[in-house]
Coordinates of C-alpha atoms in Angstrom, one line a residue:
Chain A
X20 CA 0.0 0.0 0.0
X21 CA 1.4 3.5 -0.8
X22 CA 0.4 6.7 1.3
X23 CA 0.4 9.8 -0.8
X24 CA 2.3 12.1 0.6
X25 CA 1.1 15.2 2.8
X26 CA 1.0 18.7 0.3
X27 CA 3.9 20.4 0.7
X28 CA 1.9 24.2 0.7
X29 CA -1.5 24.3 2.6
X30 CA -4.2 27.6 2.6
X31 CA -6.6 26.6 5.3
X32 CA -9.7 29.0 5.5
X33 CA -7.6 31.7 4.2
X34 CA -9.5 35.2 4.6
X35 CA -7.5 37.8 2.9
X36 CA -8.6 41.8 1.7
X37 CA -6.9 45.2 0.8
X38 CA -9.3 47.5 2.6
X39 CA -12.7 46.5 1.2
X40 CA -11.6 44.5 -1.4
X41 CA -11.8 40.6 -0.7
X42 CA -9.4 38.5 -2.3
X43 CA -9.2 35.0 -0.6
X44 CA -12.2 34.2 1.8
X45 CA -12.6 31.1 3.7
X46 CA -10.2 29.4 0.9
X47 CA -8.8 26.5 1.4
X48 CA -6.3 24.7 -1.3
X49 CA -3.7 22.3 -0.8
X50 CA -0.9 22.0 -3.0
X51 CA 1.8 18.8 -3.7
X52 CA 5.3 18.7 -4.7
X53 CA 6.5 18.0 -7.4
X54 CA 5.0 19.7 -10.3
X55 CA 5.1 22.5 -12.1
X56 CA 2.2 25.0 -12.2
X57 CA 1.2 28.0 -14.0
X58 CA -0.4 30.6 -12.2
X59 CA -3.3 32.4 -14.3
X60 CA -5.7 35.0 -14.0
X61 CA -6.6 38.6 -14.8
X62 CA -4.8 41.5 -13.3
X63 CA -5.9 41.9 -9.5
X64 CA -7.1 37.9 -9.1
X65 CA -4.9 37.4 -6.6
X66 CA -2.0 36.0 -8.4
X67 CA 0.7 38.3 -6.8
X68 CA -1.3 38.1 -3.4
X69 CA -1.4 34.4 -4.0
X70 CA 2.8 34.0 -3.6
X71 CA 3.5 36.4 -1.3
X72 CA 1.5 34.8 1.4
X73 CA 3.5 31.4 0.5
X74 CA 6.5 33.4 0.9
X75 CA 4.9 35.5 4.2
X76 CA 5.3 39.3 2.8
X77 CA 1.3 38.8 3.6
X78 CA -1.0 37.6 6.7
X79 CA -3.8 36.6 6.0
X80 CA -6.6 38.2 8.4
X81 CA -8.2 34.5 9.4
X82 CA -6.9 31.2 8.7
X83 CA -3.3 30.3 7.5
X84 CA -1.0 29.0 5.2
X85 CA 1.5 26.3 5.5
X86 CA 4.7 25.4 4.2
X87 CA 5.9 21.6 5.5
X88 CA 3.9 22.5 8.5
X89 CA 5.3 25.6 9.3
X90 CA 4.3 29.1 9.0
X91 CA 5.8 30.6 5.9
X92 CA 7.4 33.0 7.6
X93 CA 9.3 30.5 9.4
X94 CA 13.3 31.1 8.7
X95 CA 14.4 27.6 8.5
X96 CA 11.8 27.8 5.0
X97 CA 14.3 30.6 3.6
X98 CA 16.0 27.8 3.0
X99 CA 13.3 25.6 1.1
X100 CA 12.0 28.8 -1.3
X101 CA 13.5 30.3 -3.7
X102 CA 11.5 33.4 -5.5
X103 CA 11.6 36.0 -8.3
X104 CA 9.4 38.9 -7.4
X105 CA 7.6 41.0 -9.8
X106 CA 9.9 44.0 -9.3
X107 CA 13.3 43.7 -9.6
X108 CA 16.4 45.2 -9.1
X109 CA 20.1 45.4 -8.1
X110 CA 22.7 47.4 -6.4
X111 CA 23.6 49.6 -9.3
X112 CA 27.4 48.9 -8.5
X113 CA 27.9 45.3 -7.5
X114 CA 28.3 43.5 -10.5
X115 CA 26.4 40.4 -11.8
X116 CA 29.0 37.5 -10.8
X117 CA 29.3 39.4 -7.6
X118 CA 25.5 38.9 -7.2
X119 CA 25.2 35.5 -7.9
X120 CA 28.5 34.6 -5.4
X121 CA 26.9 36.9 -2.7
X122 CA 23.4 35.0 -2.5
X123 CA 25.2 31.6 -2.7
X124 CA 27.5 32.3 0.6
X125 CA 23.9 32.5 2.4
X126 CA 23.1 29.1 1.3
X127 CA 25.0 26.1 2.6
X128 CA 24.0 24.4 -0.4
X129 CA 24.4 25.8 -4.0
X130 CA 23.6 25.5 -7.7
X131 CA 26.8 25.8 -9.9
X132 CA 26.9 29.7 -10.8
X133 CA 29.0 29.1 -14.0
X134 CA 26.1 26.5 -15.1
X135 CA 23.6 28.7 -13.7
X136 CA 25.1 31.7 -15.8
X137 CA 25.7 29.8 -19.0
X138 CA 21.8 28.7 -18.3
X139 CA 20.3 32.1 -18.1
X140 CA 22.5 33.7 -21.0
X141 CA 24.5 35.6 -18.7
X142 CA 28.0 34.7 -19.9
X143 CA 29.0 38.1 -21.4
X144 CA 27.6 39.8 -18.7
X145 CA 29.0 38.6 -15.7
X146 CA 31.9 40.9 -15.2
X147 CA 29.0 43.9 -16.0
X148 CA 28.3 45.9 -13.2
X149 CA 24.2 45.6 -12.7
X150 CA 23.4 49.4 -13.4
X151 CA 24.5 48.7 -16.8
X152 CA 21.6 45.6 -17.9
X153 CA 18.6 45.8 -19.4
X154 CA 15.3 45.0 -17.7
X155 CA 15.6 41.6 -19.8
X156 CA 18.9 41.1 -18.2
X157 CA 17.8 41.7 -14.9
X158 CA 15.1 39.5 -14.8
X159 CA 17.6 36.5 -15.7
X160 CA 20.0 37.5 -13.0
X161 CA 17.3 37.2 -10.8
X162 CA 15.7 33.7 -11.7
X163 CA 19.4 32.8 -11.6
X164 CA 19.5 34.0 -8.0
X165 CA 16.0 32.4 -7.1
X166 CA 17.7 29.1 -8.4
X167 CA 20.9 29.5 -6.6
X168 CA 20.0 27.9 -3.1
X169 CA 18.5 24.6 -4.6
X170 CA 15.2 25.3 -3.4
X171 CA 12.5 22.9 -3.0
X172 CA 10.0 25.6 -3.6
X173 CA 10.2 28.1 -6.5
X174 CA 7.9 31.5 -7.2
X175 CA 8.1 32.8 -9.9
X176 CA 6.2 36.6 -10.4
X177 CA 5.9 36.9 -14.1
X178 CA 9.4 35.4 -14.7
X179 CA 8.9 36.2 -18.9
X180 CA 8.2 39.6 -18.7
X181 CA 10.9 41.8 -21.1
X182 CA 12.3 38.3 -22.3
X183 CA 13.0 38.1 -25.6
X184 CA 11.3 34.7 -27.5
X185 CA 14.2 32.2 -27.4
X186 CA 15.1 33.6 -23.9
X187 CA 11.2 32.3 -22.5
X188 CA 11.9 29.3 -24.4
X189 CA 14.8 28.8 -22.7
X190 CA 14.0 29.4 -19.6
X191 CA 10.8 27.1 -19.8
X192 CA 12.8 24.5 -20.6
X193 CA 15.7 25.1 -17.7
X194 CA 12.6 25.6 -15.3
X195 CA 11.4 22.1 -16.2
X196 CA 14.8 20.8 -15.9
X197 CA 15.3 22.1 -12.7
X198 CA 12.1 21.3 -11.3
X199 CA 12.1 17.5 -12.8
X200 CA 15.8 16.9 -11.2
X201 CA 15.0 18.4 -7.9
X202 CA 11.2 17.1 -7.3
X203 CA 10.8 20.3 -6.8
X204 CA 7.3 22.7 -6.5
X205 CA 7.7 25.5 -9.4
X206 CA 4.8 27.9 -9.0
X207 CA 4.9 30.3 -12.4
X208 CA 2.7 33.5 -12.5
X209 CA 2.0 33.9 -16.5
X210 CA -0.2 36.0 -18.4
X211 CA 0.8 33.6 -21.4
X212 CA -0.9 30.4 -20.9
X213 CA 0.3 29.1 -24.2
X214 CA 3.8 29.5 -24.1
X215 CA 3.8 27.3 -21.2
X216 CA 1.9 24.6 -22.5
X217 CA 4.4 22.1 -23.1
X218 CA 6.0 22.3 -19.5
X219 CA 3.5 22.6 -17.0
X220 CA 1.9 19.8 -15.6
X221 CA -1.5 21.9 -14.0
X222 CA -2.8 25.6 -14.7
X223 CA -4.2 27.1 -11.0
X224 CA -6.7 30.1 -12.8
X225 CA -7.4 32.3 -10.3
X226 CA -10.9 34.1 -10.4
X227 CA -13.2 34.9 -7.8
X228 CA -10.8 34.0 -5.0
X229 CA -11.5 30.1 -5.9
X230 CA -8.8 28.0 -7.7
X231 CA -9.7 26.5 -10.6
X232 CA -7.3 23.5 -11.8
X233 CA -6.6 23.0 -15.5
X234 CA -4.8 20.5 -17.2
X235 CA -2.6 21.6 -20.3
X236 CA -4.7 19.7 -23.0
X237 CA -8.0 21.6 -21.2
X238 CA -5.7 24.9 -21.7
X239 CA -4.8 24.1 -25.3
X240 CA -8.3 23.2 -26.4
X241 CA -9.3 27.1 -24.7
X242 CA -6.8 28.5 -26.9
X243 CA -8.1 27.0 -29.9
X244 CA -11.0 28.5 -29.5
X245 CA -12.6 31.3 -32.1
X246 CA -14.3 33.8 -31.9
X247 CA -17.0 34.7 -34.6
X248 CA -18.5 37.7 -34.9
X249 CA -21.1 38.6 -37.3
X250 CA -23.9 41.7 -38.0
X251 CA -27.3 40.1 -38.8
X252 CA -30.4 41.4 -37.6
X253 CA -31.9 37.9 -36.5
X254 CA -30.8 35.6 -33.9
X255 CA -28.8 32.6 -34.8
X256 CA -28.8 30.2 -31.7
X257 CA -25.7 27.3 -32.1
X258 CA -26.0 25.0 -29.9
X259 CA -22.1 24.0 -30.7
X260 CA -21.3 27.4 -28.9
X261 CA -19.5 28.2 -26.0
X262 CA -20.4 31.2 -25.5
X263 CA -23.3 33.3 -27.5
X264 CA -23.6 37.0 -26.7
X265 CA -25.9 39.6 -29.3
X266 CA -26.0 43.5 -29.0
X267 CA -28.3 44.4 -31.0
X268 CA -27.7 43.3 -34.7
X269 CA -24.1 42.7 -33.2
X270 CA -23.4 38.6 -32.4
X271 CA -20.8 37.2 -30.8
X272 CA -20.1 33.2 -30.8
X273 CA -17.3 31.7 -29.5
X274 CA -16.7 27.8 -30.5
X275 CA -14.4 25.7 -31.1
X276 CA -15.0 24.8 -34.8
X277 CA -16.0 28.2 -36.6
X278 CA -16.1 26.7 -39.9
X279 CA -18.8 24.2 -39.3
X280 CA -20.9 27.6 -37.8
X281 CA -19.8 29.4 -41.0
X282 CA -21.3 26.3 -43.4
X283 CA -24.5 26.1 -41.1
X284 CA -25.0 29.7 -41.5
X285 CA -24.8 29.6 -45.5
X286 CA -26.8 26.0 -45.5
X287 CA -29.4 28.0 -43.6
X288 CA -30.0 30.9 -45.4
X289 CA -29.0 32.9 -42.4
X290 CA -28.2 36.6 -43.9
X291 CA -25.0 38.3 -42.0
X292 CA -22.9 40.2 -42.8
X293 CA -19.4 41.8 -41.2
X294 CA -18.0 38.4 -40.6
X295 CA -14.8 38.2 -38.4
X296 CA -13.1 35.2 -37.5
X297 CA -10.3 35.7 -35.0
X298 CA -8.3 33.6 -32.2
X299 CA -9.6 33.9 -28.9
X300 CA -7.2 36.3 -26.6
X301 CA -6.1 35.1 -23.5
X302 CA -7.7 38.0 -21.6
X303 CA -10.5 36.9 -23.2
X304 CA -10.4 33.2 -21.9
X305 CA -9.5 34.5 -18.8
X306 CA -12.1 36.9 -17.7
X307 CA -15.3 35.2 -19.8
X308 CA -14.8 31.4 -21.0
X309 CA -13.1 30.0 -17.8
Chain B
X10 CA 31.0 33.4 9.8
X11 CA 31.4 33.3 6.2
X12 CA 27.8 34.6 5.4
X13 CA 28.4 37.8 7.7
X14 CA 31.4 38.9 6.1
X15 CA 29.9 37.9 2.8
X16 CA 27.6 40.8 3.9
X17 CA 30.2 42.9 4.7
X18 CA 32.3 42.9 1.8
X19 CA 29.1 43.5 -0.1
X20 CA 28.1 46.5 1.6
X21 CA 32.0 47.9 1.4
X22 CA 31.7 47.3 -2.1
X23 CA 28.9 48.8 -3.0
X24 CA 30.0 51.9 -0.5
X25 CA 33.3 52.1 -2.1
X26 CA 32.2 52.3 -5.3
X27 CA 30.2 55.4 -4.9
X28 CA 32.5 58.2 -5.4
X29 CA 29.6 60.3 -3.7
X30 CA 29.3 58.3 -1.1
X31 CA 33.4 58.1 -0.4
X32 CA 33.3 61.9 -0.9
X33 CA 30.7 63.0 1.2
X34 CA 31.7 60.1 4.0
X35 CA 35.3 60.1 4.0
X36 CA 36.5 62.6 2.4
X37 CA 34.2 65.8 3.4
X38 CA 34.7 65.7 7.2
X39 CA 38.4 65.8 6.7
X40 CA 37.9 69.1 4.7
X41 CA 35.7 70.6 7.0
X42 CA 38.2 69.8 9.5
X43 CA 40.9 71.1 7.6
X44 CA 39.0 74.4 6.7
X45 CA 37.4 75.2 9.9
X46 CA 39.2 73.5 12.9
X47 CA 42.9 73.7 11.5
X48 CA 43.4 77.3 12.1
X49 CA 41.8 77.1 14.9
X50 CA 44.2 74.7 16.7
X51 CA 47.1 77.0 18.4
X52 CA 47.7 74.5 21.2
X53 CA 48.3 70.5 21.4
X54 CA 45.3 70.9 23.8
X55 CA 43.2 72.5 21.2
X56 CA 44.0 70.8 18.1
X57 CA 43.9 67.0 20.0
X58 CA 40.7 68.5 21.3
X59 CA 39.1 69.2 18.1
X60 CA 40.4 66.3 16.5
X61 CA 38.0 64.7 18.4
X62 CA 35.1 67.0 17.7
X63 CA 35.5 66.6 14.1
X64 CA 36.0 62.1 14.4
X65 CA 32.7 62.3 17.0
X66 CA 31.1 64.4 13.9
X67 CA 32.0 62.2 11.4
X68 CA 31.6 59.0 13.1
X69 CA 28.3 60.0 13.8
X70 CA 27.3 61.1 10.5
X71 CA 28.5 57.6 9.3
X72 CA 26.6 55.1 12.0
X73 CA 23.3 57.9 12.1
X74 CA 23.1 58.2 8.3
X75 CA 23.9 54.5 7.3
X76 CA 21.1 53.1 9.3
X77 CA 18.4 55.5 9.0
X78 CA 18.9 55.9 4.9
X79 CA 19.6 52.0 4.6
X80 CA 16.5 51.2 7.0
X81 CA 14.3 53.8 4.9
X82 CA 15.1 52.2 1.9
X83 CA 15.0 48.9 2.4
X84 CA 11.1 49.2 3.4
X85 CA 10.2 49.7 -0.6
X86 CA 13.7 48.9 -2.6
X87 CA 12.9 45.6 -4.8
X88 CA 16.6 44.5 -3.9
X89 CA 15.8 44.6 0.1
X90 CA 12.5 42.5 -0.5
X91 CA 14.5 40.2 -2.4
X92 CA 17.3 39.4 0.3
X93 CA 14.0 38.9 2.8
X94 CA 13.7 36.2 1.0
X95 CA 17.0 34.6 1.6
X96 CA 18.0 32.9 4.7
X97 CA 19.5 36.2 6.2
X98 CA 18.7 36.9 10.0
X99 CA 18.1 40.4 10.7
X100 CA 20.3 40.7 13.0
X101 CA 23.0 39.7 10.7
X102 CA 22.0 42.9 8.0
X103 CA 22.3 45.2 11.4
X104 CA 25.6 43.9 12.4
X105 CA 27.0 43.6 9.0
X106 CA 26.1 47.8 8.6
X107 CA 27.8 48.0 11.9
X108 CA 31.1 46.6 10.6
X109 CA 30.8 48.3 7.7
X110 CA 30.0 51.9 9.6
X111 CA 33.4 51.2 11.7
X112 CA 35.3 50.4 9.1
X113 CA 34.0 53.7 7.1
X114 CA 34.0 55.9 10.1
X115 CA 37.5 54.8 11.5
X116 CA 38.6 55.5 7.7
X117 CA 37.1 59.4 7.9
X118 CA 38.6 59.9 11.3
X119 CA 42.4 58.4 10.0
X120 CA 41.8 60.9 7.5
X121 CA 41.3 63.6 9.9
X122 CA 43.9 62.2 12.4
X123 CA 46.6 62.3 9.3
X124 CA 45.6 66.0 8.4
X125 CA 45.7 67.0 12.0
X126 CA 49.4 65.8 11.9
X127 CA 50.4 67.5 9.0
X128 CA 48.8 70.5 10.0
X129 CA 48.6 71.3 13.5
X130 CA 51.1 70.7 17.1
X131 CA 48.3 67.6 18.2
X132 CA 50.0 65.6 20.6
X133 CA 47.4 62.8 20.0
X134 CA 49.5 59.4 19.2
X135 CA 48.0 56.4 17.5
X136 CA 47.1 54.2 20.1
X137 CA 45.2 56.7 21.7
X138 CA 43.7 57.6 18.5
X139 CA 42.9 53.5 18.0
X140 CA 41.6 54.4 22.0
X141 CA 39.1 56.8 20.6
X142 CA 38.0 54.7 17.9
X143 CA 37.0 52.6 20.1
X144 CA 35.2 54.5 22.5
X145 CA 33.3 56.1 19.0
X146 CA 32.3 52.7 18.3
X147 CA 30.7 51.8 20.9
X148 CA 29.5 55.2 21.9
X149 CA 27.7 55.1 18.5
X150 CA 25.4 52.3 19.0
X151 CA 22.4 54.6 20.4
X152 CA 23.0 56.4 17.1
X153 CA 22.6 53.4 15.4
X154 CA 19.1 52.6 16.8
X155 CA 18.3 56.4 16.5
X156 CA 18.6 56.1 13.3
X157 CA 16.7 52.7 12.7
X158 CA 14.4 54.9 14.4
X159 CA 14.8 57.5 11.8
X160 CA 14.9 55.1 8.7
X161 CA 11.6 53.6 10.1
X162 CA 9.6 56.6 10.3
X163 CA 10.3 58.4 7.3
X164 CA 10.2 57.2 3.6
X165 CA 12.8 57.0 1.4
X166 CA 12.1 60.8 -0.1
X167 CA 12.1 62.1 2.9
X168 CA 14.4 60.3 4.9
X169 CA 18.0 62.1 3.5
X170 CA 16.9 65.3 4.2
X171 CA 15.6 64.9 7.7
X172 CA 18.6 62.4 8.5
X173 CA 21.1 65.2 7.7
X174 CA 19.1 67.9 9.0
X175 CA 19.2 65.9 12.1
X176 CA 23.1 64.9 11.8
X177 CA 24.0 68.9 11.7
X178 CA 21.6 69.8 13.7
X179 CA 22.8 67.6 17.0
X180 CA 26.3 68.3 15.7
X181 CA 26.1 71.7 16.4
X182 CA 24.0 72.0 19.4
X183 CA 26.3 68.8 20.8
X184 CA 29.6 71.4 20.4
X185 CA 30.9 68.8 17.8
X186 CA 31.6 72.0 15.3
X187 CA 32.4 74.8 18.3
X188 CA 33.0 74.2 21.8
X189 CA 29.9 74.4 24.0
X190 CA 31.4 77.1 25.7
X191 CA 31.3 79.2 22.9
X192 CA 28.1 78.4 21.7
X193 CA 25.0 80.7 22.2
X194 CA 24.1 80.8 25.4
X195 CA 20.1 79.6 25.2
X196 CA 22.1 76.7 23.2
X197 CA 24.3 76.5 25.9
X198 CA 21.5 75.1 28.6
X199 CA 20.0 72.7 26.1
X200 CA 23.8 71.0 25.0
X201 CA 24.6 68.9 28.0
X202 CA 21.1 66.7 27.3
X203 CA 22.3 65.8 23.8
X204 CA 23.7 62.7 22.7
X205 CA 26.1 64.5 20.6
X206 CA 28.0 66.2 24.0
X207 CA 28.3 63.1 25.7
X208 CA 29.8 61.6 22.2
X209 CA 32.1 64.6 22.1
X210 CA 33.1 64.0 25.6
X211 CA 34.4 60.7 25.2
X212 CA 36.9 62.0 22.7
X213 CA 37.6 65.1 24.5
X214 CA 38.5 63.0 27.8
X215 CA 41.6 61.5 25.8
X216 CA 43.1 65.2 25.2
X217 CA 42.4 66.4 29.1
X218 CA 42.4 63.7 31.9
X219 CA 40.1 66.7 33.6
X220 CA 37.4 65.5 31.5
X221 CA 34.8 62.8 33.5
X222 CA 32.5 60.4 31.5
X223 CA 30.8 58.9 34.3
X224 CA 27.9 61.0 33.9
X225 CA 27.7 60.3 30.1
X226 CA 27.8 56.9 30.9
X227 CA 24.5 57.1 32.8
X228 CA 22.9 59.1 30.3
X229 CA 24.5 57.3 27.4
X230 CA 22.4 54.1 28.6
X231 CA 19.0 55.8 29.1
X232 CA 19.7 56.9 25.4
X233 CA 20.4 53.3 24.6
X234 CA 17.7 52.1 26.2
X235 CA 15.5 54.6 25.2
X236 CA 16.4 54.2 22.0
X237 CA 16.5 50.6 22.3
X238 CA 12.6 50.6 23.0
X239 CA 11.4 52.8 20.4
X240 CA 12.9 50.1 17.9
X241 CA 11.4 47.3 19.5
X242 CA 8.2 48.8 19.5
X243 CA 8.2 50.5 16.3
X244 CA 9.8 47.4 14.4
X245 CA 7.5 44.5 16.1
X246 CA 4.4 46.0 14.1
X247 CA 6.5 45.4 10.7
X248 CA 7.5 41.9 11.7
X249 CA 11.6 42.7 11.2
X250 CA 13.1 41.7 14.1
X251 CA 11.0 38.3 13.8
X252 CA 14.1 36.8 12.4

């Protein structure tokens, strides 16, 4: 018989607001090891609120959060989570191999920083003082320093932001890598959903203050969704629609095969006109499919 | 061990490699010694006397400014937020800034102890000069916490101008520029309650053995302690000293 093991990250009746505005309340989600999650949602879902009470910058007013057991705020957890914050930055005059060295002599246990630098691109830089790289650069450095300390747990705030393409790619890859080697937990705010497809092994969307969990074929089919929209001054009900929406003379269906609409609409006689066929936006599967 | 003077060398780096930061630390005391105190110093008495008015000023300015711009920043700078993260007691950032402020401030007063030399009959030798070190070292640490104090309450914007604002301010009235006895004379009543005298006397009591600290001791602990408490109190509400 085989006991699965406890989840590494608990929220237990979590209750959590700025001012008036409710976040988290009564939520309670418990999270395993060993995978590696992408972190969805609109701007002000909680995504950012989400991480820093794992990593205890925030209390929740009622109920708590647990890492291994502990509170996350616990120090002997420094040692367990590693994180990339959403703003970044440097002392302007240390310079980036100084960096790197400096956050591994507060670990007793380290990455290599010549393979971490030669993973995260930042071979020609590491003699370059920090006031002198790009916000591109910068946010390398600093999922190079979240990796240093080997740590069991890794946030990540929007660790694509101002990467170039094969940089993300890159990075995805190294992520999975590093989280696959380690059995490691690899939570990954995104506000791409697709580009992480092929690495992630579960999607957490945030809406509502619930946690919704998504697999990455449930995310792909989402982005393969179209959007159809059409002037016609009668109403067109298709029942292979995911969502129907009319303003007016002004419809909107969103399905998954907009052809077969397109050739139902002509077999029908349905008059239309204005016809627009487009790829759904993530916002858009965001905030109104999921 | 080696994590705390990882610390260190960082923060002596990234002091260092500020040329505004070496000027206005190191460099700028040791002028304003040299332009005001210098032709002032007729006497061994005198000059060894306001050799120590000028180190108390700058050592001051080093420990009181470090902390309370440092601690000011840290509340919002990305970088700070990110070492929170790591497995760094607090503790260990305070002490490492401590280190660092010696190291800095002992450098400003060598500065001023070699231009004294050059220029003036001081009788002051080195170990007695290491002596005073010493005493500004450990006479600093309600500075310190004043100015955790400081670096707590204000935000970064504001913090640099009320820091130095406060730094001259005590300076003066604490007869670290001018003698007290020289000062004016509603100033007069006010300068034996300041930290800043009882600073200045510990450096002054190496040039005349006339000179007794026992009294600053006294007060030098209810500044400590007072001091002490305000940064308990004021810290416990932002979780700091947790670790």
């Amino acid at each position: 018989m085989t006991l699965n093991p406890p989840p590494l990250i608990v929220f237990e009746k979590v209750t959590f607001c700025y001012k008036d505005q409710y976040i988290f309340r009564d939520f309670s989600f418990p999270i395993s090891t060993n995978q590696l999650i992408g972190l969805i949602g609109v701007n002000g879902s909680g995504k950012s609120t989400f991480l820093k009470l794992i990593l205890g910058h925030l209390y929740p007013q009622k109920g708590h959060v647990t890492i291994q057991g502990k509170k996350p705020d616990h120090f002997s957890l420094r040692r367990t989570i590693g994180a990339a914050l959403q703003e970044i930055d440097f002392p302007n005059n240390e310079k980036v191999f100084e960096i790197l060295k400096f956050v591994k002599s507060q670990f007793q246990v380290g990455e290599d920083l010549d393979g971490l630098i030669g993973d995260f691109f930042l071979e020609e830089f590491r003699n370059k003082s920090c006031g002198q790289l790009s916000g591109g650069m910068k946010r390398r450095l600093a999922l190079a320093c979240a990796l240093v300390g080997k740590p069991q747990v890794l946030l990540l705030d929007e660790p694509t932001t101002g990467l170039d393409l094969p940089s993300r790619l890159r990075l995805m890859e190294n992520l999975k890598k590093y989280q696959q080697k380690n059995k490691a937990l690899v939570i990954m705010i995104s506000h791409h959903p697709q580009e992480i497809l092929n690495e992630v092994d579960q999607f957490f969307h945030l809406k509502g203050g619930e946690i919704k969990t998504l697999t990455p074929q449930e995310m792909t089919n989402l982005t393969q969704l179209k959007k159809v929209s059409f002037h016609s001054s009668r109403p067109f009900p298709w029942p292979g629609a995911v969502k129907q929406q009319q303003e007016e003379d002004q419809h909107w269906v969103v399905c998954e095969d907009s052809d077969q609409l397109v050739r139902q609409m002509s077999q029908n006689d349905f008059a239309f006109k204005n016809l627009i066929i487009e790829n759904l936006g993530t916002h858009e599967i965001l905030q109104e499919i999921l | 061990m080696t994590q705390l003077w990882s610390h260190i060398t960082h923060q002596l780096r990234i002091s260092f490699r500020d040329p505004a930061y070496v000027f206005t630390t190191l460099v700028l005391p040791a002028g304003l010694y040299w332009f005001f105190a210098v032709p002032e110093s007729n006497s061994p008495y005198i000059a060894t006397y306001l050799i120590g008015s000028f180190s108390a000023f700058s050592f001051f300015g080093v420990i009181f400014l470090q902390y309370s711009i440092n601690r000011s920043q840290e509340k919002t700078s990305p970088w700070a937020r990110y070492l929170s993260t790591l497995p760094i007691p607090y503790w260990m950032i305070i002490a490492s800034r401590l280190v660092t402020s010696v190291i800095l401030g002992s450098l400003a007063c060598l500065l001023i102890y070699g231009v004294g030399h050059s220029f003036t009959p001081t009788d002051l030798n080195f170990l007695v000069f290491l002596k005073m070190i010493s005493f500004l070292t450990l006479g600093g640490l309600p500075f310190l916490l004043m100015g955790l104090v400081v670096g707590e309450i204000f935000s970064p914007k504001a913090v640099v101008p009320v820091a130095n604002f406060f730094h001259l301010v005590l300076s003066f009235a604490g007869g670290l520029w001018k003698p007290p006895e020289i000062l004016p004379e509603a100033l007069q009543k006010i300068t034996p309650w300041l930290p800043t005298y009882h600073y200045g006397l510990l450096t002054w009591s190496l040039s005349s053995p006339e000179i007794q600290v026992k009294s600053s001791n006294i007060l030098y602990l209810i500044y400590f302690g007072c001091a002490m408490g305000l940064v308990l109190l004021i810290m416990k509400r932002t979780n700091v000293l947790k670790n």
